Short mmCIF file of C-alpha atoms in Angstrom, two decimals:
data_model
loop_
_atom_site.label_atom_id
_atom_site.label_comp_id
_atom_site.label_asym_id
_atom_site.label_seq_id
_atom_site.Cartn_x
_atom_site.Cartn_y
_atom_site.Cartn_z
CA MET A 846 -0.02 -0.12 0.14
CA GLY A 847 2.97 2.43 0.77
CA VAL A 848 4.45 2.01 -2.66
CA GLU A 849 0.85 2.82 -4.70
CA SER A 850 0.23 5.22 -2.15
CA LYS A 851 3.46 6.94 -3.15
CA SER A 852 2.87 5.99 -6.74
CA PHE A 853 -0.38 7.77 -6.92
CA SER A 854 1.13 10.76 -5.72
CA LEU A 855 3.78 11.03 -8.10
CA LEU A 856 1.20 10.88 -10.57
CA PHE A 857 -0.77 13.35 -8.98
CA VAL A 858 1.79 15.95 -8.74
CA PHE A 859 2.84 15.40 -12.03
CA LEU A 860 -0.28 15.98 -13.41
CA CYS A 861 -0.72 19.20 -11.47
CA LEU A 862 2.60 20.30 -13.65
CA LEU A 863 0.90 19.35 -16.74
CA ILE A 864 -2.10 21.75 -16.56
CA ARG A 865 0.31 24.21 -14.90
CA TYR A 866 2.90 24.09 -17.43
CA GLY A 867 1.50 22.18 -20.34
CA SER A 868 -1.49 23.97 -20.70
CA ARG A 869 -1.02 27.56 -19.60
CA GLY A 870 -2.88 29.96 -20.44
CA GLU A 871 -1.82 33.48 -22.38
CA ASN A 872 -3.31 37.05 -21.51
CA VAL A 873 -5.65 37.89 -24.17
CA LEU A 874 -6.72 41.81 -24.81
CA LEU A 875 -10.25 42.14 -27.09
CA VAL A 876 -10.76 45.65 -28.26
CA PRO A 877 -14.10 46.28 -29.49
CA THR A 878 -15.56 49.04 -31.77
CA PRO A 879 -17.60 51.31 -29.84
CA CYS A 880 -20.46 51.48 -32.51
CA ALA A 881 -22.24 48.04 -34.36
CA GLU A 882 -23.26 45.87 -31.43
CA SER A 883 -23.46 42.63 -34.23
CA HIS A 884 -19.21 43.52 -34.43
CA TRP A 885 -18.83 42.29 -30.44
CA PHE A 886 -21.00 39.03 -30.87
CA THR A 887 -17.76 37.77 -33.85
CA LEU A 888 -15.47 39.09 -31.63
CA ALA A 889 -16.46 37.77 -28.01
CA LYS A 890 -17.38 34.73 -30.26
CA VAL A 891 -13.69 34.58 -30.77
CA GLY A 892 -12.90 35.66 -26.97
CA GLN A 893 -15.03 32.48 -25.86
CA ALA A 894 -13.18 30.30 -27.99
CA LEU A 895 -9.73 31.24 -26.50
CA VAL A 896 -11.21 30.87 -22.87
CA SER A 897 -12.56 27.47 -24.23
CA ARG A 898 -8.35 26.59 -25.04
CA GLY A 899 -7.18 27.46 -20.76
CA HIS A 900 -6.83 31.71 -22.20
CA VAL A 901 -7.49 34.83 -20.25
CA VAL A 902 -9.33 36.90 -22.42
CA THR A 903 -10.12 40.29 -21.39
CA ALA A 904 -11.82 42.90 -22.67
CA VAL A 905 -12.20 46.62 -22.76
CA VAL A 906 -15.49 48.28 -22.54
CA PRO A 907 -17.61 51.12 -21.27
CA GLU A 908 -18.44 51.85 -17.43
CA ASP A 909 -22.14 51.87 -18.58
CA ILE A 910 -22.21 48.38 -20.91
CA ALA A 911 -19.92 46.78 -18.08
CA GLU A 912 -22.54 44.65 -16.19
CA LYS A 913 -24.48 43.80 -19.32
CA ARG A 914 -21.18 42.39 -21.10
CA ARG A 915 -20.60 40.96 -18.05
CA ALA A 916 -23.48 38.98 -17.63
CA GLU A 917 -23.10 37.82 -21.83
CA ARG A 918 -19.48 36.84 -21.08
CA PRO A 919 -18.85 35.77 -17.32
CA ASP A 920 -15.73 34.22 -18.56
CA PHE A 921 -14.29 37.01 -19.85
CA LYS A 922 -12.13 39.57 -17.54
CA PHE A 923 -13.15 43.36 -18.60
CA GLU A 924 -10.96 46.66 -18.48
CA THR A 925 -13.41 49.69 -18.07
CA PHE A 926 -13.30 53.31 -18.37
CA HIS A 927 -15.61 56.62 -18.73
CA ASP A 928 -16.69 57.06 -22.39
CA GLN A 929 -19.10 59.77 -21.63
CA GLY A 930 -22.21 58.31 -23.33
CA THR A 931 -20.34 58.18 -26.75
CA SER A 932 -20.71 54.69 -27.34
CA ALA A 933 -23.99 55.30 -26.73
CA LEU A 934 -24.49 57.88 -28.76
CA GLY A 935 -22.72 56.62 -31.71
CA ASN A 936 -24.37 53.15 -31.60
CA GLY A 937 -27.63 55.22 -31.90
CA GLU A 938 -26.50 57.25 -34.70
CA VAL A 939 -26.01 53.94 -36.62
CA ASP A 940 -29.56 53.24 -35.78
CA ARG A 941 -30.61 56.12 -37.24
CA ASN A 942 -29.11 55.74 -40.55
CA HIS A 943 -30.16 52.46 -40.88
CA SER A 944 -33.84 53.16 -39.99
CA ASN A 945 -33.91 56.03 -41.94
CA MET A 946 -31.62 55.55 -44.98
CA THR A 947 -34.62 56.33 -47.74
CA GLN A 948 -35.60 59.26 -46.14
CA ARG A 949 -31.89 60.81 -45.36
CA SER A 950 -30.10 63.10 -48.25
CA VAL A 951 -26.30 63.15 -49.06
CA TYR A 952 -26.14 66.19 -46.75
CA GLY A 953 -27.36 64.08 -44.17
CA TYR A 954 -25.23 61.41 -44.78
CA VAL A 955 -22.24 63.62 -44.83
CA LYS A 956 -23.48 65.34 -41.79
CA ALA A 957 -24.08 62.27 -40.32
CA GLY A 958 -20.72 60.75 -40.90
CA ILE A 959 -19.39 63.92 -39.38
CA ASP A 960 -20.63 63.78 -36.36
CA ILE A 961 -19.79 60.02 -35.97
CA SER A 962 -16.25 60.56 -36.70
CA ASN A 963 -16.49 62.92 -34.04
CA LEU A 964 -17.68 60.90 -31.22
CA ILE A 965 -15.21 58.56 -32.47
CA THR A 966 -12.41 60.80 -31.82
CA LYS A 967 -14.10 61.60 -28.50
CA HIS A 968 -14.50 58.32 -27.40
CA CYS A 969 -10.68 56.41 -28.43
CA ASP A 970 -9.39 60.15 -26.42
CA LEU A 971 -11.22 59.17 -23.69
CA LEU A 972 -10.02 55.42 -23.53
CA LEU A 973 -5.96 55.85 -24.30
CA GLY A 974 -6.67 58.94 -21.75
CA ASP A 975 -7.48 56.93 -18.74
CA ILE A 976 -4.30 56.44 -17.48
CA ASP A 977 -5.13 54.22 -14.27
CA MET A 978 -6.41 51.64 -17.03
CA MET A 979 -3.66 51.53 -19.40
CA SER A 980 -1.25 51.50 -15.99
CA ARG A 981 -3.40 47.81 -15.25
CA LEU A 982 -3.13 47.07 -18.87
CA LYS A 983 0.81 47.51 -19.65
CA ALA A 984 1.10 45.85 -15.79
CA VAL A 985 -0.46 42.63 -17.46
CA GLN A 986 1.47 42.25 -20.05
CA TYR A 987 -0.66 40.65 -22.77
CA SER A 988 0.32 38.07 -25.35
CA VAL A 989 -1.91 39.47 -28.28
CA ILE A 990 -4.14 42.04 -29.32
CA VAL A 991 -7.48 40.80 -31.44
CA PHE A 992 -9.04 44.05 -32.06
CA ASP A 993 -12.14 44.95 -34.82
CA SER A 994 -10.70 47.21 -37.69
CA CYS A 995 -14.12 48.70 -38.31
CA ILE A 996 -12.87 51.30 -35.97
CA PRO A 997 -9.16 50.27 -35.45
CA ILE A 998 -8.78 51.77 -32.14
CA GLY A 999 -7.43 48.47 -31.25
CA ALA A 1000 -4.40 49.62 -33.43
CA ILE A 1001 -3.49 51.94 -31.57
CA LEU A 1002 -3.75 51.05 -28.04
CA ALA A 1003 -1.84 47.84 -29.37
CA ALA A 1004 1.05 50.79 -30.30
CA HIS A 1005 0.65 52.44 -27.37
CA LEU A 1006 1.19 49.43 -25.09
CA ASP A 1007 4.20 47.67 -26.11
CA ALA A 1008 5.17 47.34 -29.66
CA ARG A 1009 6.47 44.16 -29.48
CA VAL A 1010 3.02 42.39 -28.97
CA PRO A 1011 1.63 40.73 -31.82
CA TYR A 1012 -2.41 42.63 -33.12
CA ILE A 1013 -4.75 40.78 -35.32
CA ALA A 1014 -7.68 42.27 -36.97
CA ILE A 1015 -11.13 41.16 -37.66
CA ASN A 1016 -13.15 42.28 -40.58
CA ARG A 1017 -15.28 41.97 -43.15
CA GLY A 1018 -15.73 45.84 -44.62
CA ASP A 1019 -13.60 48.39 -43.62
CA ASN A 1020 -14.52 51.71 -43.21
CA TYR A 1021 -10.99 53.43 -44.36
CA PHE A 1022 -9.63 50.71 -47.06
CA PHE A 1023 -7.22 49.79 -44.53
CA ASP A 1024 -7.72 45.86 -45.42
CA MET A 1025 -6.04 47.69 -48.75
CA THR A 1026 -4.10 50.02 -47.94
CA SER A 1027 -2.43 48.35 -44.86
CA THR A 1028 -1.59 44.98 -46.39
CA GLY A 1029 -0.51 45.98 -49.86
CA VAL A 1030 -3.28 43.22 -51.73
CA PRO A 1031 -3.17 44.02 -55.25
CA LEU A 1032 -6.97 44.82 -56.55
CA GLY A 1033 -8.34 43.35 -59.76
CA LEU A 1034 -11.32 46.41 -60.56
CA SER A 1035 -11.90 44.73 -63.37
CA TYR A 1036 -13.38 41.21 -61.75
CA MET A 1037 -13.23 42.22 -58.35
CA PRO A 1038 -16.27 44.98 -57.21
CA PHE A 1039 -16.91 46.77 -54.32
CA ILE A 1040 -18.39 44.84 -51.56
CA GLY A 1041 -20.81 47.81 -50.95
CA PHE A 1042 -21.94 47.75 -54.67
CA ASP A 1043 -24.68 45.08 -55.77
CA PHE A 1044 -21.92 43.76 -58.91
CA THR A 1045 -20.57 40.60 -59.15
CA ASP A 1046 -17.66 39.33 -61.01
CA HIS A 1047 -19.43 39.51 -64.41
CA MET A 1048 -19.54 43.32 -64.61
CA THR A 1049 -20.48 45.09 -67.13
CA PHE A 1050 -18.42 48.03 -68.61
CA VAL A 1051 -20.44 50.46 -67.37
CA GLN A 1052 -19.97 48.89 -63.85
CA ARG A 1053 -16.17 48.62 -64.11
CA VAL A 1054 -16.11 52.51 -64.95
CA GLN A 1055 -18.22 52.71 -61.82
CA ASN A 1056 -15.53 50.20 -59.82
CA VAL A 1057 -12.42 52.10 -61.29
CA VAL A 1058 -13.65 55.33 -60.19
CA PHE A 1059 -14.86 54.60 -56.90
CA PHE A 1060 -11.45 52.96 -55.89
CA THR A 1061 -9.86 56.12 -57.41
CA LEU A 1062 -11.96 58.45 -55.64
CA ALA A 1063 -13.06 56.32 -51.94
CA PRO A 1064 -9.51 55.28 -50.87
CA MET A 1065 -8.31 59.09 -50.66
CA MET A 1066 -11.52 60.47 -49.20
CA ALA A 1067 -11.62 57.65 -46.74
CA ASP A 1068 -7.90 58.58 -46.37
CA TRP A 1069 -8.49 62.08 -45.68
CA LEU A 1070 -11.44 61.21 -43.08
CA ALA A 1071 -9.19 58.86 -41.21
CA SER A 1072 -6.27 61.04 -40.99
CA ASN A 1073 -8.17 64.06 -39.64
CA THR A 1074 -9.64 60.95 -36.93
CA TYR A 1075 -6.97 59.32 -35.71
CA ASP A 1076 -3.76 60.99 -36.67
CA GLY A 1077 -3.93 63.55 -33.25
CA LEU A 1078 -4.67 60.29 -31.02
CA VAL A 1079 -1.71 58.77 -33.06
CA ARG A 1080 0.48 61.43 -32.81
CA LYS A 1081 -0.56 61.97 -28.77
CA TYR A 1082 -0.14 58.12 -27.57
CA VAL A 1083 2.10 56.91 -29.97
CA ASN A 1084 4.61 58.67 -31.42
CA GLU A 1085 4.85 61.97 -33.33
CA LYS A 1086 6.31 60.66 -36.33
CA GLU A 1087 3.74 58.17 -36.91
CA THR A 1088 0.42 57.95 -38.52
CA ILE A 1089 -2.90 56.06 -38.13
CA GLN A 1090 -1.85 54.55 -41.75
CA SER A 1091 1.74 53.23 -40.70
CA VAL A 1092 0.43 52.06 -37.15
CA VAL A 1093 -2.24 49.83 -38.88
CA SER A 1094 0.00 48.85 -41.71
CA LYS A 1095 1.94 46.67 -38.75
CA THR A 1096 -1.04 44.65 -38.28
CA ASP A 1097 0.43 40.76 -37.96
CA LEU A 1098 -3.04 39.52 -39.02
CA TRP A 1099 -6.18 39.63 -40.93
CA LEU A 1100 -8.74 37.42 -39.61
CA ARG A 1101 -10.95 38.37 -42.76
CA GLN A 1102 -15.04 37.53 -42.14
CA PHE A 1103 -14.88 35.62 -46.24
CA ASP A 1104 -15.05 32.53 -48.31
CA HIS A 1105 -14.69 31.78 -51.61
CA ILE A 1106 -17.79 29.49 -51.60
CA LEU A 1107 -19.70 32.89 -51.22
CA ASP A 1108 -17.11 35.44 -52.15
CA PHE A 1109 -15.50 36.23 -55.00
CA PRO A 1110 -12.13 34.72 -55.83
CA GLY A 1111 -9.14 37.17 -55.66
CA PRO A 1112 -6.00 38.14 -54.09
CA SER A 1113 -5.12 37.27 -51.11
CA MET A 1114 -1.53 38.41 -48.68
CA PRO A 1115 -0.26 35.83 -46.70
CA ASN A 1116 -1.29 37.46 -43.31
CA MET A 1117 -4.97 37.82 -44.86
CA VAL A 1118 -6.97 34.21 -43.71
CA GLN A 1119 -10.62 33.78 -44.31
CA ILE A 1120 -11.89 33.37 -41.55
CA GLY A 1121 -15.70 33.59 -43.09
CA GLY A 1122 -18.80 32.32 -40.72
CA LEU A 1123 -16.31 31.57 -37.78
CA HIS A 1124 -19.58 32.78 -35.41
CA ILE A 1125 -21.68 29.66 -36.51
CA GLY A 1126 -21.90 26.89 -34.09
CA ALA A 1127 -23.64 23.50 -33.46
CA VAL A 1128 -27.53 23.76 -33.66
CA SER A 1129 -29.39 23.79 -30.14
CA PRO A 1130 -32.84 22.34 -29.50
CA LEU A 1131 -35.54 25.39 -29.69
CA PRO A 1132 -37.25 26.70 -26.76
CA LYS A 1133 -40.59 24.54 -26.24
CA VAL A 1134 -42.93 27.91 -27.62
CA LEU A 1135 -40.83 27.86 -30.79
CA GLU A 1136 -40.35 23.96 -31.13
CA SER A 1137 -44.68 23.90 -30.66
CA PHE A 1138 -44.68 26.49 -33.38
CA TYR A 1139 -42.49 24.85 -35.63
CA GLN A 1140 -43.97 21.76 -35.45
CA SER A 1141 -47.34 23.61 -36.27
CA ALA A 1142 -46.54 23.98 -39.57
CA GLY A 1143 -46.51 20.57 -40.63
CA ASP A 1144 -45.15 19.43 -43.49
CA ASP A 1145 -45.18 23.44 -45.19
CA GLY A 1146 -42.62 24.68 -42.59
CA VAL A 1147 -41.38 27.74 -41.55
CA ILE A 1148 -40.14 31.22 -43.14
CA VAL A 1149 -37.63 33.39 -40.81
CA VAL A 1150 -37.48 36.53 -41.44
CA SER A 1151 -34.94 39.06 -39.43
CA PHE A 1152 -33.17 42.35 -40.22
CA GLY A 1153 -30.75 42.31 -37.56
CA THR A 1154 -29.32 43.73 -34.53
CA VAL A 1155 -29.45 47.03 -36.31
CA VAL A 1156 -32.50 47.54 -37.69
CA LYS A 1157 -34.82 47.99 -34.70
CA ALA A 1158 -38.28 48.88 -36.75
CA MET A 1159 -39.71 49.31 -39.74
CA SER A 1160 -41.97 52.37 -40.88
CA SER A 1161 -45.63 51.65 -40.80
CA LYS A 1162 -46.19 51.60 -44.42
CA ARG A 1163 -43.19 48.65 -44.94
CA ARG A 1164 -44.66 46.86 -41.71
CA GLU A 1165 -48.14 46.78 -43.17
CA ILE A 1166 -46.71 45.58 -46.84
CA PHE A 1167 -44.68 42.80 -44.96
CA THR A 1168 -47.64 41.59 -43.28
CA ALA A 1169 -50.07 41.58 -45.48
CA ALA A 1170 -47.48 39.02 -47.93
CA PHE A 1171 -47.20 37.04 -44.93
CA ALA A 1172 -51.13 36.65 -43.99
CA ARG A 1173 -51.14 35.22 -47.62
CA LEU A 1174 -48.35 32.33 -46.81
CA ARG A 1175 -49.73 28.80 -45.82
CA GLN A 1176 -45.91 28.20 -43.99
CA LYS A 1177 -45.62 29.71 -40.62
CA VAL A 1178 -43.27 33.10 -40.49
CA VAL A 1179 -40.79 33.68 -37.47
CA TRP A 1180 -40.39 37.54 -37.45
CA ARG A 1181 -37.13 38.82 -35.45
CA TYR A 1182 -39.07 42.57 -34.95
CA VAL A 1183 -38.91 45.39 -32.30
CA GLY A 1184 -41.71 48.05 -32.26
CA GLU A 1185 -44.81 48.56 -32.23
CA LYS A 1186 -46.62 45.43 -33.87
CA PRO A 1187 -49.22 45.81 -36.62
CA ASN A 1188 -52.84 45.92 -36.76
CA GLY A 1189 -54.58 42.58 -38.18
CA LEU A 1190 -51.25 40.05 -37.74
CA SER A 1191 -52.56 36.73 -38.98
CA ASN A 1192 -52.36 33.57 -36.33
CA ASN A 1193 -49.06 32.30 -38.98
CA ILE A 1194 -47.23 35.22 -37.70
CA LYS A 1195 -45.22 34.51 -34.69
CA MET A 1196 -42.98 38.51 -33.73
CA LEU A 1197 -40.35 38.00 -30.95
CA ALA A 1198 -38.03 40.70 -30.10
CA TRP A 1199 -34.96 38.01 -30.39
CA LEU A 1200 -34.30 34.73 -32.38
CA PRO A 1201 -32.32 31.63 -31.53
CA GLN A 1202 -30.95 32.53 -35.46
CA ASN A 1203 -28.66 30.08 -35.88
CA ASP A 1204 -31.05 27.33 -34.44
CA LEU A 1205 -34.11 28.40 -36.46
CA LEU A 1206 -32.19 28.19 -39.56
CA GLY A 1207 -30.59 24.77 -39.07
CA HIS A 1208 -33.77 23.20 -37.90
CA PRO A 1209 -34.75 20.85 -40.93
CA LYS A 1210 -38.40 22.64 -41.36
CA THR A 1211 -37.04 26.06 -42.33
CA ARG A 1212 -37.80 26.90 -45.85
CA VAL A 1213 -36.56 30.34 -46.71
CA PHE A 1214 -34.84 33.16 -45.02
CA ILE A 1215 -35.71 36.58 -45.83
CA THR A 1216 -33.15 38.97 -44.39
CA HIS A 1217 -31.24 42.32 -44.77
CA ALA A 1218 -28.44 40.53 -46.15
CA GLY A 1219 -25.83 41.23 -42.89
CA SER A 1220 -22.79 38.83 -43.24
CA SER A 1221 -23.55 36.45 -40.52
CA GLY A 1222 -27.22 35.36 -41.36
CA VAL A 1223 -26.00 35.04 -44.93
CA TYR A 1224 -23.38 32.95 -43.87
CA GLU A 1225 -26.23 31.17 -41.14
CA ALA A 1226 -27.59 30.47 -44.26
CA LEU A 1227 -25.36 29.07 -46.28
CA HIS A 1228 -23.95 27.13 -43.34
CA HIS A 1229 -27.63 25.51 -43.28
CA GLY A 1230 -28.48 25.41 -47.36
CA VAL A 1231 -31.50 27.54 -46.66
CA PRO A 1232 -32.63 29.99 -49.46
CA MET A 1233 -32.78 33.60 -49.29
CA VAL A 1234 -34.78 36.62 -50.31
CA CYS A 1235 -32.37 39.42 -49.75
CA LEU A 1236 -33.70 42.54 -49.07
CA PRO A 1237 -30.19 44.71 -48.51
CA LEU A 1238 -29.93 48.21 -46.79
CA THR A 1239 -26.56 49.70 -46.80
CA ALA A 1240 -22.67 48.83 -45.98
CA ASP A 1241 -21.55 45.07 -46.92
CA GLN A 1242 -25.03 43.96 -47.65
CA PRO A 1243 -25.76 45.05 -51.37
CA GLY A 1244 -22.70 43.12 -52.09
CA ASN A 1245 -24.17 40.13 -49.15
CA ALA A 1246 -27.20 39.87 -51.76
CA ALA A 1247 -25.39 40.17 -55.39
CA ARG A 1248 -22.96 37.10 -54.12
CA VAL A 1249 -26.31 35.12 -52.59
CA VAL A 1250 -28.06 35.67 -56.23
CA ALA A 1251 -24.73 35.19 -58.39
CA ARG A 1252 -24.31 31.43 -56.56
CA GLY A 1253 -28.30 30.77 -56.68
CA LEU A 1254 -28.73 31.33 -53.22
CA GLY A 1255 -31.78 33.41 -53.40
CA VAL A 1256 -33.46 36.73 -55.10
CA LYS A 1257 -32.77 40.06 -53.84
CA LEU A 1258 -35.79 42.90 -53.85
CA ASP A 1259 -35.63 46.53 -53.00
CA LEU A 1260 -36.84 47.38 -49.47
CA SER A 1261 -37.32 51.14 -50.63
CA THR A 1262 -39.86 50.27 -53.18
CA VAL A 1263 -40.62 46.67 -52.85
CA THR A 1264 -45.16 45.95 -52.99
CA THR A 1265 -46.89 43.02 -50.87
CA ASP A 1266 -46.90 41.49 -54.32
CA GLN A 1267 -43.29 41.37 -55.00
CA LEU A 1268 -42.75 40.08 -51.58
CA TYR A 1269 -45.22 37.52 -52.08
CA GLN A 1270 -44.24 36.06 -55.29
CA ALA A 1271 -40.64 36.20 -54.60
CA ILE A 1272 -41.26 33.98 -51.59
CA VAL A 1273 -43.53 31.19 -53.60
CA HIS A 1274 -40.38 31.42 -56.05
CA ILE A 1275 -38.09 30.28 -53.74
CA LEU A 1276 -40.70 27.66 -52.46
CA THR A 1277 -41.59 26.16 -55.28
CA ASN A 1278 -38.57 26.19 -57.82
CA ASN A 1279 -36.32 23.27 -56.58
CA SER A 1280 -33.04 24.79 -58.28
CA TYR A 1281 -32.62 27.07 -55.05
CA HIS A 1282 -32.55 24.43 -52.55
CA GLU A 1283 -30.55 22.19 -54.34
CA ASN A 1284 -27.93 25.07 -54.79
CA ALA A 1285 -28.30 25.56 -51.38
CA ALA A 1286 -27.80 22.45 -50.20
CA ARG A 1287 -24.80 21.70 -52.52
CA LEU A 1288 -22.89 25.00 -51.25
CA SER A 1289 -23.61 23.99 -47.69
CA ARG A 1290 -21.52 20.84 -48.43
CA LEU A 1291 -18.88 22.57 -49.96
CA TYR A 1292 -18.65 25.05 -47.26
CA ARG A 1293 -18.87 22.39 -44.74
CA ASP A 1294 -16.07 20.60 -46.50
CA GLN A 1295 -12.91 22.12 -45.21
CA PRO A 1296 -9.98 20.62 -42.74
CA GLN A 1297 -10.62 23.27 -40.10
CA SER A 1298 -14.09 25.09 -39.06
CA PRO A 1299 -13.64 28.59 -39.40
CA MET A 1300 -13.28 28.93 -35.89
CA GLU A 1301 -10.63 26.83 -35.39
CA ARG A 1302 -8.70 28.73 -37.49
CA ALA A 1303 -9.01 31.68 -36.06
CA VAL A 1304 -7.73 30.41 -33.23
CA TRP A 1305 -4.98 28.69 -34.84
CA TRP A 1306 -3.79 31.52 -36.46
CA ILE A 1307 -4.07 33.43 -32.68
CA GLU A 1308 -1.94 31.13 -30.81
CA HIS A 1309 0.70 31.03 -33.44
CA ALA A 1310 0.79 34.45 -33.49
CA ILE A 1311 1.01 34.18 -29.20
CA LYS A 1312 3.42 31.67 -29.65
CA HIS A 1313 6.14 33.23 -32.31
CA GLY A 1314 5.18 36.97 -31.25
CA ARG A 1315 5.55 39.22 -34.38
CA LEU A 1316 5.03 37.78 -37.86
CA THR A 1317 6.51 40.62 -40.12
CA HIS A 1318 7.09 37.81 -42.33
CA LEU A 1319 4.14 37.70 -43.69
CA ARG A 1320 3.84 41.03 -43.93
CA ALA A 1321 4.06 42.03 -47.48
CA ARG A 1322 6.79 45.39 -48.33
CA ALA A 1323 3.93 46.66 -50.90
CA VAL A 1324 2.47 48.51 -47.34
CA ASP A 1325 5.91 50.56 -46.32
CA LEU A 1326 7.02 51.64 -50.06
CA PRO A 1327 5.96 55.26 -51.43
CA TRP A 1328 3.06 55.20 -53.63
CA TYR A 1329 5.74 55.60 -56.62
CA GLN A 1330 7.27 53.16 -55.85
CA TYR A 1331 4.86 50.63 -55.55
CA TYR A 1332 3.27 51.87 -58.98
CA LEU A 1333 7.08 51.46 -60.58
CA LEU A 1334 6.55 55.08 -61.57
CA ASP A 1335 10.27 55.77 -60.60
CA VAL A 1336 11.23 52.69 -62.80
CA ALA A 1337 8.59 53.75 -65.63
CA ALA A 1338 10.23 57.32 -65.49
CA PHE A 1339 13.95 55.85 -65.40
CA LEU A 1340 12.93 53.79 -68.58
CA LEU A 1341 11.34 56.02 -70.65
CA ALA A 1342 14.18 58.76 -70.49
CA VAL A 1343 16.47 55.88 -71.52
CA CYS A 1344 14.08 55.43 -74.36
CA SER A 1345 13.86 58.91 -74.88
CA ALA A 1346 17.29 59.18 -74.73
CA ALA A 1347 17.86 56.11 -77.41
CA ILE A 1348 15.54 57.20 -80.02
CA GLY A 1349 16.86 61.01 -79.56
CA THR A 1350 21.09 59.45 -80.38
CA VAL A 1351 19.86 57.55 -82.90
CA TRP A 1352 17.77 60.19 -84.99
CA CYS A 1353 20.27 62.79 -84.59
CA SER A 1354 22.89 60.24 -85.71
CA CYS A 1355 20.63 59.34 -88.64
CA PHE A 1356 19.92 63.43 -88.75
CA LEU A 1357 23.59 63.95 -89.37
CA VAL A 1358 24.69 61.23 -91.64
CA CYS A 1359 22.15 62.34 -93.36
CA ARG A 1360 22.87 66.13 -93.80
CA LYS A 1361 26.39 64.89 -94.39
CA ILE A 1362 25.86 62.58 -97.41
CA CYS A 1363 23.31 65.80 -98.75
CA TYR A 1364 26.44 68.36 -97.95
CA LYS A 1365 28.44 65.56 -100.00
CA ASN A 1366 26.65 65.37 -103.22
CA GLY A 1367 25.79 68.70 -103.06
CA GLY A 1368 29.70 69.49 -103.53
CA LYS A 1369 30.16 66.75 -105.99
CA LEU A 1370 26.99 68.93 -108.26
CA LYS A 1371 28.84 72.11 -108.07
CA SER A 1372 31.83 70.83 -109.24
CA GLN A 1373 30.58 69.33 -112.03
#
């Protein structure tokens, strides 16, 4: 017994050492964007996956939402600061932009953009200027910083805390085109449309002209806006010689929420990793009330309707259009809606303030998904093989809808002009045309057939950065080149000069030879 007891004790000590040193977690810092609630969900999903791997995850959030975040993610640590309500104001402005997008003028959009930019500047200044919080963050010595590049405050924070710490961006679209200018990736403007356009990779001549003009002017405007918003903060908290462009260009990895099953293939850099649909998890059983509603649908099935977290309510006119179209269907309808319920709501419609969207789309009775074509919902529908009716609003949604149509996954309607008949006919068209369901099922199989899930891939790369530090070998030299070198204008000027000199030399030589010949011939004629 003594020998067995001693052996057991040694084994116990060994296991304790293995747990302590073999699976030691690292400190990870998450920096969410101050606007757009849906962006936090994605970042939090990545953080939760890192927690499950034994890492200690801390998120930087304003004081007024700290309790909400703690309730959502009890496994996280949180560092808080007083943002003077800038985050709430920014979210409110974003919501108004999306809810009233059809009523706002160009001037209204420009003014809203400037207002949001001013709020972001103030928000970031309050975050970076919180001396006590910065001292605590520096004391922890984080192994990696992960941020949402929609608002690149995470890059500034990383440079401010410790230049040796790798930082990683998660993005789908970028307000400032940093995913283009800070990676050096070449743009194929003839076949790679801007994600905000409802173009495909088969563009017409006019669409290609629009694409080229946009990518010529928009990055310049975005660069001006980014400089005015962030350069002062960079000079104040990082270095007088740095700019927001130079700071973001040092990003080690870009975890991009794209996948070639849905998105159009294009060039990429080694530090750009595709993780489209990383938020999708296993399907859970529905709550009893919803499951009962689903079962009552019989073989006709259920249609899921959701316009995401941004659109809180519809106008009364549009609400009546949707309600009238759904009332004509044999299918049951589960509709995520927050606001005043319409009059005469038919029995086949269930309106809820929140939906377990992934679980609903993964249910075998779900037939169609009606969506604003936000990337999260589109990827969930792709994963589960559910055809879509897209009514895009803004941002990347028109491009997402164009991709859905191009892949044969669904149809697109104009939310600002849609009628009851158009919506009803679109739904019936999807329900009765087997090609949409067959395409959805085929693309779902392709999407799922990966050696790693998108989340596993994201976590692997984050841990790769934790293990090896700054991944400078993956960053293209292109991001450090002056524009005239990147476009080889200096080489072109040199070759033009050489060619001009050579042509000039040949021309002068020929001229002199011809002149000499003519002179000799003229002299002979005179002598005769």
